[in-house]
Coordinates of C-alpha atoms in Angstrom, one line a residue:
X4 CA 29.0 -21.3 -6.2
X5 CA 30.6 -24.4 -8.5
X6 CA 34.4 -23.9 -8.0
X7 CA 35.7 -22.8 -11.5
X8 CA 33.3 -20.4 -12.6
X9 CA 34.6 -21.1 -16.4
X10 CA 33.4 -24.5 -16.5
X11 CA 30.8 -26.2 -18.9
X12 CA 32.7 -25.7 -22.4
X13 CA 33.3 -23.2 -24.4
X14 CA 31.3 -20.0 -24.6
X15 CA 30.5 -20.9 -28.2
X16 CA 28.7 -23.6 -26.8
X17 CA 24.1 -23.5 -25.8
X18 CA 23.6 -23.8 -22.5
X19 CA 22.7 -27.3 -21.0
X20 CA 20.2 -25.5 -18.4
X21 CA 17.8 -21.6 -18.4
X22 CA 19.8 -20.2 -16.1
X23 CA 18.5 -16.9 -16.1
X24 CA 20.4 -13.8 -13.6
X25 CA 17.9 -10.7 -13.1
X26 CA 19.9 -7.8 -12.7
X27 CA 18.6 -4.4 -10.7
X28 CA 21.5 -1.9 -10.9
X29 CA 21.2 2.5 -10.3
X30 CA 22.0 4.4 -13.7
X31 CA 23.3 8.1 -11.5
X32 CA 24.7 11.4 -12.4
X33 CA 27.8 10.6 -14.3
X34 CA 25.9 8.1 -16.4
X35 CA 22.7 9.7 -16.5
X36 CA 23.5 11.0 -20.8
X37 CA 25.1 7.1 -21.8
X38 CA 22.2 6.1 -23.6
X39 CA 20.8 2.6 -23.6
X40 CA 23.0 0.6 -26.6
X41 CA 26.9 2.3 -24.2
X42 CA 24.5 0.6 -21.4
X43 CA 24.4 -2.3 -22.8
X44 CA 28.1 -2.5 -24.1
X45 CA 29.2 -1.5 -20.2
X46 CA 27.6 -3.9 -19.3
X47 CA 29.2 -6.5 -21.5
X48 CA 32.7 -5.5 -21.5
X49 CA 32.7 -5.9 -17.6
X50 CA 31.0 -9.7 -17.6
X51 CA 34.2 -10.1 -19.6
X52 CA 36.6 -8.4 -16.9
X53 CA 34.6 -9.6 -14.1
X54 CA 35.5 -13.0 -16.1
X55 CA 31.4 -14.3 -16.0
X56 CA 30.4 -17.4 -17.4
X57 CA 28.1 -15.0 -20.1
X58 CA 26.6 -17.7 -22.6
X59 CA 26.5 -16.5 -26.1
X60 CA 24.0 -16.7 -29.5
X61 CA 24.4 -18.9 -31.9
X62 CA 25.5 -18.8 -35.4
X63 CA 28.5 -16.7 -37.1
X64 CA 27.7 -13.9 -35.4
X65 CA 27.9 -15.3 -31.0
X66 CA 26.6 -12.5 -29.0
X67 CA 26.0 -12.6 -25.6
X68 CA 22.8 -13.4 -24.2
X69 CA 21.8 -10.2 -22.1
X70 CA 18.8 -8.0 -23.0
X71 CA 17.7 -4.5 -20.7
X72 CA 14.0 -3.1 -19.7
X73 CA 12.2 0.3 -20.7
X74 CA 15.7 2.4 -21.7
X75 CA 15.4 5.0 -19.8
X76 CA 15.5 9.0 -21.7
X77 CA 18.5 10.1 -22.0
X78 CA 19.5 13.1 -18.8
X79 CA 17.2 10.3 -16.4
X80 CA 19.0 8.5 -13.5
X81 CA 17.8 5.7 -12.0
X82 CA 17.7 3.2 -8.7
X83 CA 15.7 0.8 -10.5
X84 CA 17.2 -0.4 -13.8
X85 CA 17.2 -4.3 -14.6
X86 CA 18.8 -6.3 -17.6
X87 CA 17.9 -10.5 -17.8
X88 CA 21.6 -11.8 -18.2
X89 CA 21.7 -15.5 -19.4
X90 CA 24.7 -17.4 -17.6
X91 CA 26.3 -21.1 -19.3
X92 CA 27.5 -22.1 -15.3
X93 CA 25.0 -21.2 -12.5
X94 CA 27.3 -18.5 -9.9
X95 CA 26.4 -17.5 -6.5
X96 CA 24.3 -14.4 -6.9
X97 CA 27.1 -12.2 -4.2
X98 CA 29.6 -13.3 -6.3
X99 CA 28.0 -11.7 -9.7
X100 CA 27.6 -8.8 -7.7
X101 CA 30.4 -8.5 -6.7
X102 CA 32.4 -8.2 -9.4
X103 CA 30.1 -6.4 -12.0
X104 CA 30.9 -3.6 -9.3
X105 CA 34.2 -4.0 -8.7
X106 CA 34.7 -3.5 -12.9
X107 CA 31.8 -0.7 -13.6
X108 CA 32.3 2.6 -13.8
X109 CA 31.4 5.5 -11.6
X110 CA 27.4 5.5 -11.8
X111 CA 25.8 2.6 -12.6
X112 CA 26.3 -0.5 -9.8
X113 CA 24.1 -3.1 -9.3
X114 CA 21.6 -3.5 -6.4
X115 CA 20.0 -6.8 -6.7
X116 CA 21.2 -10.0 -8.2
X117 CA 18.0 -13.0 -8.7
X118 CA 17.9 -16.0 -10.3
X119 CA 14.9 -16.4 -12.6
X120 CA 13.2 -19.7 -11.9
X121 CA 11.9 -21.3 -14.9
X122 CA 8.6 -19.6 -17.2
X123 CA 10.0 -16.1 -16.1
X124 CA 8.6 -13.5 -19.0
X125 CA 11.5 -11.6 -19.8
X126 CA 12.7 -8.2 -18.5
X127 CA 10.9 -5.9 -21.4
X128 CA 7.5 -7.4 -21.2
X129 CA 6.5 -7.8 -18.0
X130 CA 6.5 -4.3 -16.9
X131 CA 3.4 -2.2 -17.1
X132 CA 4.5 0.8 -14.6
X133 CA 6.9 2.7 -13.1
X134 CA 7.7 5.4 -10.5
X135 CA 9.6 8.9 -11.2
X136 CA 11.0 12.0 -8.9
X137 CA 10.8 15.8 -11.1
X138 CA 12.7 17.7 -9.5
X139 CA 10.8 21.2 -10.9
X140 CA 12.0 24.3 -11.3
X141 CA 12.7 26.9 -9.2
X142 CA 8.8 28.8 -10.5
X143 CA 7.5 26.0 -9.2
X144 CA 6.6 25.9 -5.2
X145 CA 5.3 23.2 -2.9
X146 CA 2.8 25.5 -1.7
X147 CA 1.5 25.9 -5.9
X148 CA 1.5 22.1 -5.9
X149 CA -0.6 21.6 -3.1
X150 CA -3.2 24.3 -4.7
X151 CA -3.5 23.1 -7.5
X152 CA -2.6 18.9 -8.0
X153 CA -6.0 17.9 -6.7
X154 CA -7.6 20.4 -9.3
X155 CA -4.6 18.9 -12.0
X156 CA -6.6 14.9 -10.9
X157 CA -9.8 15.7 -11.5
X158 CA -9.7 16.6 -14.9
X159 CA -11.3 13.2 -17.2
X160 CA -8.6 15.0 -19.8
X161 CA -4.7 16.0 -19.6
X162 CA -3.3 16.1 -22.7
X163 CA -0.5 16.7 -23.8
X164 CA 1.6 16.0 -27.0
X165 CA 3.3 12.5 -27.3
X166 CA 5.9 11.2 -29.4
X167 CA 4.9 8.8 -31.8
X168 CA 7.3 6.5 -33.6
X169 CA 7.0 9.0 -37.7
X170 CA 5.6 12.8 -34.8
X171 CA 3.7 14.3 -32.5
X172 CA 0.4 13.4 -31.7
X173 CA -2.2 14.6 -28.6
X174 CA -2.4 11.7 -26.1
X175 CA -5.0 12.1 -22.7
X176 CA -2.7 10.8 -20.4
X177 CA -5.0 10.5 -17.5
X178 CA -6.1 7.3 -17.1
X179 CA -1.9 6.6 -17.7
X180 CA -1.8 8.8 -13.6
X181 CA -2.0 6.3 -11.5
X182 CA -0.9 8.4 -8.5
X183 CA 0.4 12.1 -8.0
X184 CA 1.8 14.1 -5.2
X185 CA 3.4 16.9 -3.5
X186 CA 7.6 14.8 -2.7
X187 CA 8.9 18.7 -2.1
X188 CA 11.5 18.5 0.2
X189 CA 13.9 21.2 1.5
X190 CA 16.1 21.2 -2.5
X191 CA 12.7 22.3 -3.9
X192 CA 9.6 21.5 -5.5
X193 CA 9.5 18.0 -5.8
X194 CA 6.1 15.7 -7.4
X195 CA 6.1 11.3 -7.2
X196 CA 4.1 10.0 -9.7
X197 CA 3.3 6.2 -10.0
X198 CA 2.7 5.9 -13.9
X199 CA 1.6 3.4 -17.1
X200 CA 5.3 1.5 -18.2
X201 CA 5.5 -0.6 -20.8
X202 CA 5.6 -1.7 -24.9
X203 CA 1.3 -1.0 -24.2
X204 CA 0.8 2.0 -22.8
X205 CA 4.2 3.6 -21.9
X206 CA 3.9 7.4 -20.0
X207 CA 6.8 9.4 -19.4
X208 CA 8.2 11.8 -16.2
X209 CA 7.8 15.0 -18.9
X210 CA 3.9 14.5 -20.0
X211 CA 3.5 14.5 -16.7
X212 CA 5.5 17.1 -16.1
X213 CA 4.2 19.4 -19.1
X214 CA 0.9 18.6 -18.5
X215 CA 1.0 20.6 -14.9
X216 CA 2.7 23.4 -15.8
X217 CA 0.5 23.3 -18.9
X218 CA -2.9 23.6 -16.2
X219 CA -1.1 25.8 -14.1
X220 CA -1.0 28.5 -17.3
X221 CA 3.2 28.1 -16.9
X222 CA 6.0 27.2 -19.7
X223 CA 7.2 24.2 -20.3
X224 CA 11.1 24.0 -20.6
X225 CA 12.2 20.3 -20.4
X226 CA 15.5 20.9 -19.7
X227 CA 15.1 22.8 -16.7
X228 CA 13.6 19.7 -15.2
X229 CA 15.2 16.8 -13.5
X230 CA 14.5 13.4 -13.5
X231 CA 14.9 9.8 -11.1
X232 CA 14.0 6.6 -12.2
X233 CA 12.4 5.2 -8.1
X234 CA 11.8 1.4 -9.8
X235 CA 9.9 -0.8 -12.2
X236 CA 7.4 -2.9 -11.5
X237 CA 5.6 -5.9 -12.9
X238 CA 2.1 -6.9 -12.2
X239 CA 0.9 -10.0 -10.5
X240 CA -2.5 -10.5 -9.7
X241 CA -3.5 -7.2 -9.9
X242 CA -0.5 -7.0 -6.7
X243 CA 2.1 -4.4 -7.8
X244 CA 6.0 -5.6 -8.2
X245 CA 9.5 -4.6 -9.0
X246 CA 10.6 -6.6 -11.3
X247 CA 13.0 -9.0 -8.9
X248 CA 10.3 -9.9 -6.1
X249 CA 9.3 -13.5 -6.7
X250 CA 10.6 -14.0 -10.3
X251 CA 13.4 -16.2 -7.4
X252 CA 14.0 -19.9 -7.7
X253 CA 13.3 -21.5 -5.1

Protein backbone atom coordinates (compact mmCIF):
# COMPACT_ATOMS: atom_id res chain seq x y z
CA UNK A 1 0.00 0.00 0.00
CA UNK A 2 1.14 3.59 -0.52
CA UNK A 3 2.73 5.04 2.58
CA UNK A 4 -0.03 7.63 2.75
CA UNK A 5 -3.27 6.65 1.07
CA UNK A 6 -4.41 10.27 1.21
CA UNK A 7 -1.63 11.40 -1.15
CA UNK A 8 -2.45 12.51 -4.67
CA UNK A 9 -3.53 16.11 -4.12
CA UNK A 10 -6.97 17.58 -3.59
CA UNK A 11 -9.97 15.26 -3.92
CA UNK A 12 -11.29 17.74 -6.52
CA UNK A 13 -8.35 17.11 -8.84
CA UNK A 14 -8.98 14.52 -11.60
CA UNK A 15 -7.18 11.20 -10.99
CA UNK A 16 -3.82 10.85 -12.77
CA UNK A 17 -4.68 7.27 -13.79
CA UNK A 18 -7.73 5.02 -14.00
CA UNK A 19 -7.84 3.20 -10.65
CA UNK A 20 -11.09 1.29 -10.22
CA UNK A 21 -11.80 -1.37 -7.62
CA UNK A 22 -14.67 -3.83 -7.96
CA UNK A 23 -16.15 -4.62 -4.57
CA UNK A 24 -18.29 -7.66 -3.81
CA UNK A 25 -20.54 -7.40 -0.77
CA UNK A 26 -23.52 -8.92 1.01
CA UNK A 27 -26.93 -7.46 1.73
CA UNK A 28 -28.39 -9.31 4.71
CA UNK A 29 -31.67 -9.50 6.58
CA UNK A 30 -30.86 -6.34 8.55
CA UNK A 31 -30.85 -4.18 5.40
CA UNK A 32 -33.07 -6.04 2.93
CA UNK A 33 -35.66 -3.24 2.94
CA UNK A 34 -33.08 -0.53 2.25
CA UNK A 35 -33.26 0.64 -1.35
CA UNK A 36 -30.55 1.12 -3.96
CA UNK A 37 -30.00 4.84 -3.32
CA UNK A 38 -29.74 4.27 0.42
CA UNK A 39 -27.14 1.53 -0.13
CA UNK A 40 -25.15 4.02 -2.20
CA UNK A 41 -25.37 6.61 0.60
CA UNK A 42 -24.25 4.01 3.15
CA UNK A 43 -21.13 3.33 1.10
CA UNK A 44 -20.49 7.03 0.55
CA UNK A 45 -20.49 7.61 4.31
CA UNK A 46 -18.44 4.47 4.96
CA UNK A 47 -15.79 5.60 2.48
CA UNK A 48 -15.47 8.94 4.26
CA UNK A 49 -15.26 7.34 7.70
CA UNK A 50 -12.72 4.81 6.41
CA UNK A 51 -10.60 7.70 5.05
CA UNK A 52 -10.26 6.07 1.64
CA UNK A 53 -9.02 8.16 -1.34
CA UNK A 54 -12.16 8.01 -3.46
CA UNK A 55 -12.13 10.03 -6.70
CA UNK A 56 -14.73 12.74 -7.31
CA UNK A 57 -16.45 13.99 -10.43
CA UNK A 58 -15.56 17.39 -11.87
CA UNK A 59 -17.86 20.41 -12.02
CA UNK A 60 -19.92 22.53 -9.65
CA UNK A 61 -21.37 19.62 -7.68
CA UNK A 62 -18.63 16.98 -7.28
CA UNK A 63 -19.71 13.53 -6.16
CA UNK A 64 -17.94 10.28 -5.39
CA UNK A 65 -17.23 8.12 -8.43
CA UNK A 66 -18.94 4.86 -7.54
CA UNK A 67 -21.63 2.79 -9.21
CA UNK A 68 -23.49 -0.41 -8.43
CA UNK A 69 -24.70 -3.36 -10.48
CA UNK A 70 -28.30 -4.52 -10.94
CA UNK A 71 -30.19 -3.19 -7.87
CA UNK A 72 -32.07 -5.75 -5.78
CA UNK A 73 -35.82 -5.79 -5.34
CA UNK A 74 -36.74 -4.57 -1.86
CA UNK A 75 -36.96 -7.47 0.58
CA UNK A 76 -34.35 -9.59 -1.22
CA UNK A 77 -31.10 -10.53 0.49
CA UNK A 78 -27.86 -11.22 -1.36
CA UNK A 79 -24.47 -12.89 -1.12
CA UNK A 80 -23.30 -11.40 -4.42
CA UNK A 81 -23.70 -7.61 -4.82
CA UNK A 82 -21.12 -5.55 -6.71
CA UNK A 83 -19.94 -1.96 -7.01
CA UNK A 84 -17.18 -0.16 -8.91
CA UNK A 85 -15.27 2.48 -6.92
CA UNK A 86 -12.75 4.84 -8.54
CA UNK A 87 -9.83 5.93 -6.34
CA UNK A 88 -7.26 8.73 -6.71
CA UNK A 89 -4.36 6.51 -5.65
CA UNK A 90 -3.83 2.78 -5.29
CA UNK A 91 -4.62 1.00 -2.03
CA UNK A 92 -4.10 -2.66 -1.20
CA UNK A 93 -7.41 -4.53 -1.75
CA UNK A 94 -7.27 -6.13 1.72
CA UNK A 95 -6.83 -2.67 3.25
CA UNK A 96 -9.95 -1.43 1.47
CA UNK A 97 -11.89 -4.50 2.60
CA UNK A 98 -10.81 -4.13 6.23
CA UNK A 99 -11.45 -0.39 6.43
CA UNK A 100 -14.91 -0.63 4.88
CA UNK A 101 -15.97 -3.57 7.03
CA UNK A 102 -14.97 -1.60 10.12
CA UNK A 103 -17.40 1.19 9.19
CA UNK A 104 -20.30 -0.51 7.36
CA UNK A 105 -23.51 -1.36 9.28
CA UNK A 106 -24.72 -4.84 10.20
CA UNK A 107 -26.01 -6.66 7.13
CA UNK A 108 -23.52 -5.23 4.65
CA UNK A 109 -20.13 -6.94 4.52
CA UNK A 110 -17.40 -6.64 1.90
CA UNK A 111 -16.34 -10.12 0.73
CA UNK A 112 -13.81 -9.30 -1.98
CA UNK A 113 -11.99 -6.34 -3.56
CA UNK A 114 -10.33 -6.51 -6.99
CA UNK A 115 -8.31 -3.83 -8.78
CA UNK A 116 -9.69 -3.84 -12.33
CA UNK A 117 -7.45 -4.06 -15.36
CA UNK A 118 -7.80 -1.45 -18.11
CA UNK A 119 -10.84 -1.39 -20.39
CA UNK A 120 -13.07 -3.56 -18.19
CA UNK A 121 -16.74 -2.68 -18.68
CA UNK A 122 -18.67 -1.27 -15.74
CA UNK A 123 -20.31 -3.83 -13.48
CA UNK A 124 -23.84 -2.87 -14.55
CA UNK A 125 -22.95 -3.17 -18.24
CA UNK A 126 -21.30 -6.57 -17.69
CA UNK A 127 -24.21 -8.44 -16.14
CA UNK A 128 -25.81 -11.28 -18.09
CA UNK A 129 -27.19 -13.66 -15.42
CA UNK A 130 -27.85 -14.19 -11.72
CA UNK A 131 -28.53 -17.10 -9.40
CA UNK A 132 -31.16 -17.04 -6.66
CA UNK A 133 -32.68 -19.22 -3.96
CA UNK A 134 -36.41 -18.84 -3.35
CA UNK A 135 -37.81 -20.11 -0.03
CA UNK A 136 -41.41 -21.13 -0.77
CA UNK A 137 -44.41 -21.08 1.54
CA UNK A 138 -45.51 -24.17 3.48
CA UNK A 139 -48.21 -25.33 1.03
CA UNK A 140 -45.45 -26.29 -1.42
CA UNK A 141 -43.25 -29.24 -0.45
CA UNK A 142 -40.09 -30.77 -1.86
CA UNK A 143 -42.20 -33.68 -3.15
CA UNK A 144 -44.50 -31.29 -5.03
CA UNK A 145 -41.48 -29.64 -6.63
CA UNK A 146 -40.00 -32.99 -7.70
CA UNK A 147 -43.32 -34.11 -9.17
CA UNK A 148 -43.97 -30.96 -11.21
CA UNK A 149 -40.67 -29.26 -12.07
CA UNK A 150 -39.83 -31.19 -15.25
CA UNK A 151 -43.32 -30.63 -16.64
CA UNK A 152 -43.13 -26.94 -15.82
CA UNK A 153 -39.83 -26.56 -17.66
CA UNK A 154 -41.04 -28.64 -20.61
CA UNK A 155 -43.50 -25.89 -21.54
CA UNK A 156 -42.61 -23.86 -24.63
CA UNK A 157 -44.16 -20.80 -23.02
CA UNK A 158 -44.33 -19.69 -19.40
CA UNK A 159 -46.40 -16.52 -19.38
CA UNK A 160 -46.53 -14.14 -16.42
CA UNK A 161 -47.41 -10.49 -15.95
CA UNK A 162 -44.14 -8.53 -15.93
CA UNK A 163 -43.97 -4.92 -14.83
CA UNK A 164 -42.79 -2.45 -17.46
CA UNK A 165 -42.03 1.25 -17.03
CA UNK A 166 -45.67 2.18 -17.61
CA UNK A 167 -47.81 -0.88 -16.75
CA UNK A 168 -47.90 -4.68 -16.69
CA UNK A 169 -47.47 -6.86 -19.77
CA UNK A 170 -47.94 -10.60 -20.25
CA UNK A 171 -44.51 -11.99 -21.11
CA UNK A 172 -43.11 -15.41 -21.98
CA UNK A 173 -40.18 -15.91 -19.57
CA UNK A 174 -39.17 -19.45 -20.60
CA UNK A 175 -36.05 -18.46 -22.57
CA UNK A 176 -34.77 -16.40 -19.64
CA UNK A 177 -34.78 -19.41 -17.27
CA UNK A 178 -31.40 -21.07 -17.80
CA UNK A 179 -31.69 -23.54 -14.92
CA UNK A 180 -34.28 -24.35 -12.25
CA UNK A 181 -33.97 -27.12 -9.69
CA UNK A 182 -35.17 -28.33 -6.30
CA UNK A 183 -32.99 -26.89 -3.52
CA UNK A 184 -35.17 -27.92 -0.57
CA UNK A 185 -33.53 -28.57 2.79
CA UNK A 186 -34.45 -28.82 6.46
CA UNK A 187 -35.80 -25.24 6.33
CA UNK A 188 -38.43 -26.20 3.78
CA UNK A 189 -39.18 -26.13 0.06
CA UNK A 190 -36.74 -24.08 -2.01
CA UNK A 191 -36.03 -23.42 -5.66
CA UNK A 192 -32.58 -22.66 -7.08
CA UNK A 193 -32.68 -20.62 -10.28
CA UNK A 194 -30.17 -19.39 -12.82
CA UNK A 195 -31.81 -16.64 -14.87
CA UNK A 196 -31.09 -13.81 -17.28
CA UNK A 197 -30.11 -10.50 -15.67
CA UNK A 198 -28.95 -7.10 -16.86
CA UNK A 199 -30.06 -4.17 -18.97
CA UNK A 200 -31.02 -6.23 -22.04
CA UNK A 201 -32.83 -9.17 -20.40
CA UNK A 202 -33.76 -9.17 -16.74
CA UNK A 203 -35.90 -11.83 -15.08
CA UNK A 204 -36.83 -11.37 -11.44
CA UNK A 205 -37.02 -14.52 -9.29
CA UNK A 206 -40.57 -13.62 -8.29
CA UNK A 207 -41.64 -13.99 -11.94
CA UNK A 208 -40.27 -17.56 -11.99
CA UNK A 209 -42.02 -18.50 -8.75
CA UNK A 210 -45.26 -16.93 -9.95
CA UNK A 211 -45.08 -18.99 -13.14
CA UNK A 212 -44.49 -22.18 -11.14
CA UNK A 213 -47.40 -21.43 -8.80
CA UNK A 214 -49.64 -20.80 -11.80
CA UNK A 215 -48.60 -24.20 -13.18
CA UNK A 216 -49.44 -25.81 -9.82
CA UNK A 217 -52.81 -24.04 -9.72
CA UNK A 218 -51.90 -22.26 -6.49
CA UNK A 219 -52.47 -18.66 -5.50
CA UNK A 220 -49.21 -16.70 -5.59
CA UNK A 221 -48.64 -14.41 -2.62
CA UNK A 222 -45.41 -12.51 -3.25
CA UNK A 223 -45.14 -11.50 0.40
CA UNK A 224 -44.87 -15.12 1.57
CA UNK A 225 -41.77 -15.97 -0.47
CA UNK A 226 -38.20 -15.13 0.59
CA UNK A 227 -35.52 -14.54 -2.04
CA UNK A 228 -31.74 -14.45 -1.87
CA UNK A 229 -29.37 -13.61 -4.70
CA UNK A 230 -26.43 -16.00 -4.64
CA UNK A 231 -24.20 -14.59 -7.38
CA UNK A 232 -24.17 -12.15 -10.30
CA UNK A 233 -22.46 -13.20 -13.53
CA UNK A 234 -20.91 -11.84 -16.69
CA UNK A 235 -20.48 -13.89 -19.86
CA UNK A 236 -17.19 -14.21 -21.71
CA UNK A 237 -16.65 -16.58 -24.65
CA UNK A 238 -19.74 -18.56 -23.69
CA UNK A 239 -18.64 -19.01 -20.07
CA UNK A 240 -20.35 -17.47 -17.04
CA UNK A 241 -18.12 -15.95 -14.37
CA UNK A 242 -18.73 -13.87 -11.26
CA UNK A 243 -18.30 -10.13 -11.84
CA UNK A 244 -15.01 -10.13 -9.91
CA UNK A 245 -13.55 -13.13 -11.76
CA UNK A 246 -11.06 -12.70 -14.59
CA UNK A 247 -11.10 -8.88 -14.49
CA UNK A 248 -8.23 -8.15 -12.09
CA UNK A 249 -5.08 -6.28 -13.03
CA UNK A 250 -1.94 -8.40 -13.18
